[in-house]
PDB file of C-alpha atoms in Angstrom:
ATOM      1  CA  MET A   1     304.991 -30.591 102.098  1.00 82.00           C
ATOM      2  CA  ASN A   2     307.180 -32.553  99.713  1.00 91.00           C
ATOM      3  CA  VAL A   3     308.805 -30.980  96.655  1.00 94.00           C
ATOM      4  CA  ILE A   4     310.109 -32.688  93.523  1.00 93.00           C
ATOM      5  CA  ASN A   5     312.338 -30.637  91.194  1.00 95.00           C
ATOM      6  CA  LEU A   6     313.239 -32.013  87.775  1.00 94.00           C
ATOM      7  CA  LYS A   7     314.911 -30.807  84.599  1.00 95.00           C
ATOM      8  CA  LEU A   8     313.411 -32.468  81.542  1.00 94.00           C
ATOM      9  CA  GLN A   9     314.586 -32.419  77.968  1.00 94.00           C
ATOM     10  CA  PRO A  10     312.019 -30.828  75.652  1.00 93.00           C
ATOM     11  CA  ASN A  11     310.659 -34.123  74.293  1.00 90.00           C
ATOM     12  CA  LEU A  12     307.737 -36.365  75.199  1.00 85.00           C
ATOM     13  CA  GLU A  13     309.933 -39.284  76.213  1.00 88.00           C
ATOM     14  CA  SER A  14     311.377 -37.278  79.088  1.00 89.00           C
ATOM     15  CA  MET A  15     307.919 -36.372  80.399  1.00 83.00           C
ATOM     16  CA  TYR A  16     306.688 -39.951  80.320  1.00 83.00           C
ATOM     17  CA  SER A  17     309.879 -41.178  81.996  1.00 85.00           C
ATOM     18  CA  ILE A  18     309.137 -39.380  85.278  1.00 85.00           C
ATOM     19  CA  LYS A  19     306.164 -41.615  86.136  1.00 87.00           C
ATOM     20  CA  LEU A  20     304.372 -38.833  87.995  1.00 90.00           C
ATOM     21  CA  SER A  21     301.094 -40.758  88.277  1.00 91.00           C
ATOM     22  CA  GLU A  22     302.771 -43.592  90.169  1.00 92.00           C
ATOM     23  CA  THR A  23     304.473 -41.101  92.467  1.00 91.00           C
ATOM     24  CA  LEU A  24     301.218 -39.296  93.249  1.00 92.00           C
ATOM     25  CA  LEU A  25     299.421 -42.585  93.920  1.00 91.00           C
ATOM     26  CA  SER A  26     302.201 -43.586  96.320  1.00 91.00           C
ATOM     27  CA  TYR A  27     301.383 -40.418  98.281  1.00 90.00           C
ATOM     28  CA  HIS A  28     297.745 -41.589  98.510  1.00 89.00           C
ATOM     29  CA  TYR A  29     296.164 -39.016  96.230  1.00 92.00           C
ATOM     30  CA  THR A  30     292.895 -40.170  94.675  1.00 90.00           C
ATOM     31  CA  GLN A  31     292.713 -41.611  91.169  1.00 90.00           C
ATOM     32  CA  GLU A  32     290.626 -38.594  90.119  1.00 90.00           C
ATOM     33  CA  THR A  33     293.272 -36.151  91.354  1.00 92.00           C
ATOM     34  CA  VAL A  34     296.087 -38.121  89.734  1.00 92.00           C
ATOM     35  CA  PHE A  35     294.200 -38.258  86.421  1.00 91.00           C
ATOM     36  CA  SER A  36     293.584 -34.493  86.453  1.00 92.00           C
ATOM     37  CA  VAL A  37     297.215 -33.689  87.216  1.00 94.00           C
ATOM     38  CA  ALA A  38     298.575 -36.151  84.648  1.00 92.00           C
ATOM     39  CA  LEU A  39     296.251 -35.003  81.853  1.00 91.00           C
ATOM     40  CA  ALA A  40     296.814 -31.285  82.426  1.00 93.00           C
ATOM     41  CA  LEU A  41     300.586 -31.715  82.699  1.00 94.00           C
ATOM     42  CA  GLU A  42     300.708 -33.852  79.557  1.00 92.00           C
ATOM     43  CA  GLU A  43     298.693 -31.341  77.533  1.00 91.00           C
ATOM     44  CA  ILE A  44     300.766 -28.345  78.648  1.00 94.00           C
ATOM     45  CA  PHE A  45     304.071 -30.189  78.252  1.00 94.00           C
ATOM     46  CA  LEU A  46     303.033 -31.360  74.776  1.00 91.00           C
ATOM     47  CA  ASN A  47     302.338 -27.754  73.761  1.00 90.00           C
ATOM     48  CA  ILE A  48     305.745 -26.666  75.047  1.00 93.00           C
ATOM     49  CA  VAL A  49     307.490 -29.429  73.091  1.00 92.00           C
ATOM     50  CA  LYS A  50     305.523 -28.937  69.861  1.00 90.00           C
ATOM     51  CA  TYR A  51     305.184 -25.172  69.644  1.00 88.00           C
ATOM     52  CA  SER A  52     307.459 -23.216  71.986  1.00 92.00           C
ATOM     53  CA  GLU A  53     310.785 -23.676  70.187  1.00 93.00           C
ATOM     54  CA  CYS A  54     312.311 -24.284  73.609  1.00 94.00           C
ATOM     55  CA  THR A  55     316.106 -24.711  73.382  1.00 92.00           C
ATOM     56  CA  SER A  56     316.989 -25.931  76.879  1.00 95.00           C
ATOM     57  CA  ASP A  57     315.624 -28.121  79.647  1.00 95.00           C
ATOM     58  CA  ILE A  58     312.089 -27.634  80.918  1.00 96.00           C
ATOM     59  CA  HIS A  59     312.028 -27.121  84.675  1.00 97.00           C
ATOM     60  CA  LEU A  60     309.274 -29.019  86.474  1.00 96.00           C
ATOM     61  CA  THR A  61     308.454 -28.490  90.143  1.00 97.00           C
ATOM     62  CA  VAL A  62     305.842 -30.617  91.884  1.00 96.00           C
ATOM     63  CA  SER A  63     304.843 -29.477  95.374  1.00 96.00           C
ATOM     64  CA  LEU A  64     302.710 -31.927  97.324  1.00 94.00           C
ATOM     65  CA  PHE A  65     300.403 -30.709 100.082  1.00 92.00           C
ATOM     66  CA  THR A  66     297.671 -32.577 101.939  1.00 87.00           C
ATOM     67  CA  ASP A  67     294.897 -30.686 100.141  1.00 90.00           C
ATOM     68  CA  ASN A  68     296.608 -29.356  96.992  1.00 93.00           C
ATOM     69  CA  ILE A  69     299.185 -30.232  94.375  1.00 96.00           C
ATOM     70  CA  LYS A  70     301.108 -27.381  92.769  1.00 97.00           C
ATOM     71  CA  ILE A  71     302.839 -27.929  89.437  1.00 97.00           C
ATOM     72  CA  GLY A  72     305.300 -25.380  88.108  1.00 97.00           C
ATOM     73  CA  LEU A  73     306.749 -25.422  84.597  1.00 97.00           C
ATOM     74  CA  ALA A  74     309.393 -23.089  83.197  1.00 97.00           C
ATOM     75  CA  ASP A  75     310.751 -23.099  79.640  1.00 97.00           C
ATOM     76  CA  ASN A  76     312.771 -20.705  77.490  1.00 97.00           C
ATOM     77  CA  GLY A  77     310.473 -20.973  74.489  1.00 95.00           C
ATOM     78  CA  LYS A  78     308.678 -18.156  72.744  1.00 95.00           C
ATOM     79  CA  LYS A  79     306.215 -16.249  74.892  1.00 95.00           C
ATOM     80  CA  PHE A  80     302.891 -18.054  75.246  1.00 92.00           C
ATOM     81  CA  ASN A  81     300.229 -17.555  77.892  1.00 92.00           C
ATOM     82  CA  PRO A  82     297.728 -20.428  77.690  1.00 89.00           C
ATOM     83  CA  LEU A  83     295.190 -18.355  79.620  1.00 87.00           C
ATOM     84  CA  ASP A  84     295.031 -15.950  76.672  1.00 88.00           C
ATOM     85  CA  TYR A  85     294.348 -18.747  74.167  1.00 76.00           C
ATOM     86  CA  PRO A  86     290.712 -18.841  72.981  1.00 69.00           C
ATOM     87  CA  ALA A  87     288.572 -21.846  73.852  1.00 69.00           C
ATOM     88  CA  PRO A  88     287.980 -24.202  70.922  1.00 64.00           C
ATOM     89  CA  ASP A  89     284.811 -23.837  68.883  1.00 64.00           C
ATOM     90  CA  PHE A  90     282.693 -26.901  69.622  1.00 63.00           C
ATOM     91  CA  LYS A  91     279.846 -25.913  67.286  1.00 66.00           C
ATOM     92  CA  ASP A  92     280.962 -28.041  64.380  1.00 62.00           C
ATOM     93  CA  ILE A  93     283.606 -30.404  65.741  1.00 60.00           C
ATOM     94  CA  TYR A  94     283.474 -32.790  62.795  1.00 61.00           C
ATOM     95  CA  LYS A  95     284.380 -30.156  60.205  1.00 56.00           C
ATOM     96  CA  HIS A  96     287.055 -28.209  62.064  1.00 55.00           C
ATOM     97  CA  ASN A  97     290.344 -28.920  63.749  1.00 59.00           C
ATOM     98  CA  LEU A  98     289.834 -28.399  67.477  1.00 59.00           C
ATOM     99  CA  SER A  99     292.942 -26.300  67.953  1.00 63.00           C
ATOM    100  CA  GLY A 100     293.467 -25.522  71.622  1.00 68.00           C
ATOM    101  CA  LEU A 101     291.513 -28.477  72.977  1.00 73.00           C
ATOM    102  CA  GLY A 102     294.432 -29.670  75.138  1.00 79.00           C
ATOM    103  CA  ILE A 103     294.930 -26.227  76.659  1.00 86.00           C
ATOM    104  CA  HIS A 104     291.170 -25.971  77.233  1.00 80.00           C
ATOM    105  CA  LEU A 105     291.181 -29.337  79.028  1.00 85.00           C
ATOM    106  CA  ALA A 106     294.162 -28.366  81.185  1.00 89.00           C
ATOM    107  CA  ILE A 107     292.599 -25.049  82.203  1.00 89.00           C
ATOM    108  CA  ASN A 108     289.394 -26.833  83.176  1.00 86.00           C
ATOM    109  CA  MET A 109     291.217 -29.486  85.229  1.00 88.00           C
ATOM    110  CA  VAL A 110     292.905 -27.048  87.595  1.00 92.00           C
ATOM    111  CA  LYS A 111     291.730 -25.163  90.648  1.00 93.00           C
ATOM    112  CA  ASP A 112     293.871 -22.204  89.589  1.00 94.00           C
ATOM    113  CA  MET A 113     296.432 -21.372  86.894  1.00 95.00           C
ATOM    114  CA  CYS A 114     298.872 -18.449  86.645  1.00 96.00           C
ATOM    115  CA  TYR A 115     301.268 -17.455  83.888  1.00 96.00           C
ATOM    116  CA  TYR A 116     304.294 -15.168  84.114  1.00 96.00           C
ATOM    117  CA  ARG A 117     306.992 -14.166  81.672  1.00 97.00           C
ATOM    118  CA  VAL A 118     310.244 -13.877  83.634  1.00 97.00           C
ATOM    119  CA  GLY A 119     313.099 -12.739  81.406  1.00 96.00           C
ATOM    120  CA  VAL A 120     313.285 -15.339  78.636  1.00 96.00           C
ATOM    121  CA  TYR A 121     311.191 -17.891  80.558  1.00 97.00           C
ATOM    122  CA  ASN A 122     307.545 -18.860  80.405  1.00 97.00           C
ATOM    123  CA  VAL A 123     306.494 -19.793  83.930  1.00 98.00           C
ATOM    124  CA  LEU A 124     303.202 -21.606  84.410  1.00 97.00           C
ATOM    125  CA  ILE A 125     301.820 -22.551  87.817  1.00 97.00           C
ATOM    126  CA  MET A 126     298.898 -24.976  88.098  1.00 96.00           C
ATOM    127  CA  LEU A 127     297.133 -25.672  91.387  1.00 95.00           C
ATOM    128  CA  PHE A 128     295.017 -28.797  91.790  1.00 95.00           C
ATOM    129  CA  ALA A 129     292.578 -29.520  94.594  1.00 91.00           C
ATOM    130  CA  ALA A 130     293.496 -32.850  96.118  1.00 84.00           C
ATOM    131  CA  GLY A 131     291.067 -33.400  98.974  1.00 66.00           C
ATOM    132  CA  ASN A 132     292.581 -34.716 102.159  1.00 52.00           C
ATOM    133  CA  CYS A 133     295.478 -37.081 101.681  1.00 52.00           C
ATOM    134  CA  ARG A 134     298.196 -38.483 103.898  1.00 51.00           C
ATOM    135  CA  LEU A 135     301.714 -37.681 102.728  1.00 51.00           C
ATOM    136  CA  VAL A 136     303.282 -40.890 104.011  1.00 46.00           C
ATOM    137  CA  ALA A 137     305.514 -42.044 101.145  1.00 41.00           C
TER     138      ALA A 137
END
């Protein structure tokens, strides 16, 4: 297992600067796995930046296993459990704003997702199935 721990400023530039996709590819994860991880992380991180009113660094932990990738995020923003957010209404997508679409995508990209409120922190854990990969980087 390899673990990457980062503290990111609550802005999109800091998330894009980590180049997680390139890192995952260097560990020989499949393109499909890398896409799922990158999309889910981007959508969740975007929600933290835009809506949480986070006032300090966002803690990101990436744990790499041969058959799973675990992503942990912790922020001091207002309490928000994405698992409690209703799925968007797809009935009339051209007339309505699809609020929650990013969260819906993230939830459907993961093998498992858990949310905890620990003191003043939102803690979100996402587990992704990664097939068999060789951790050789």
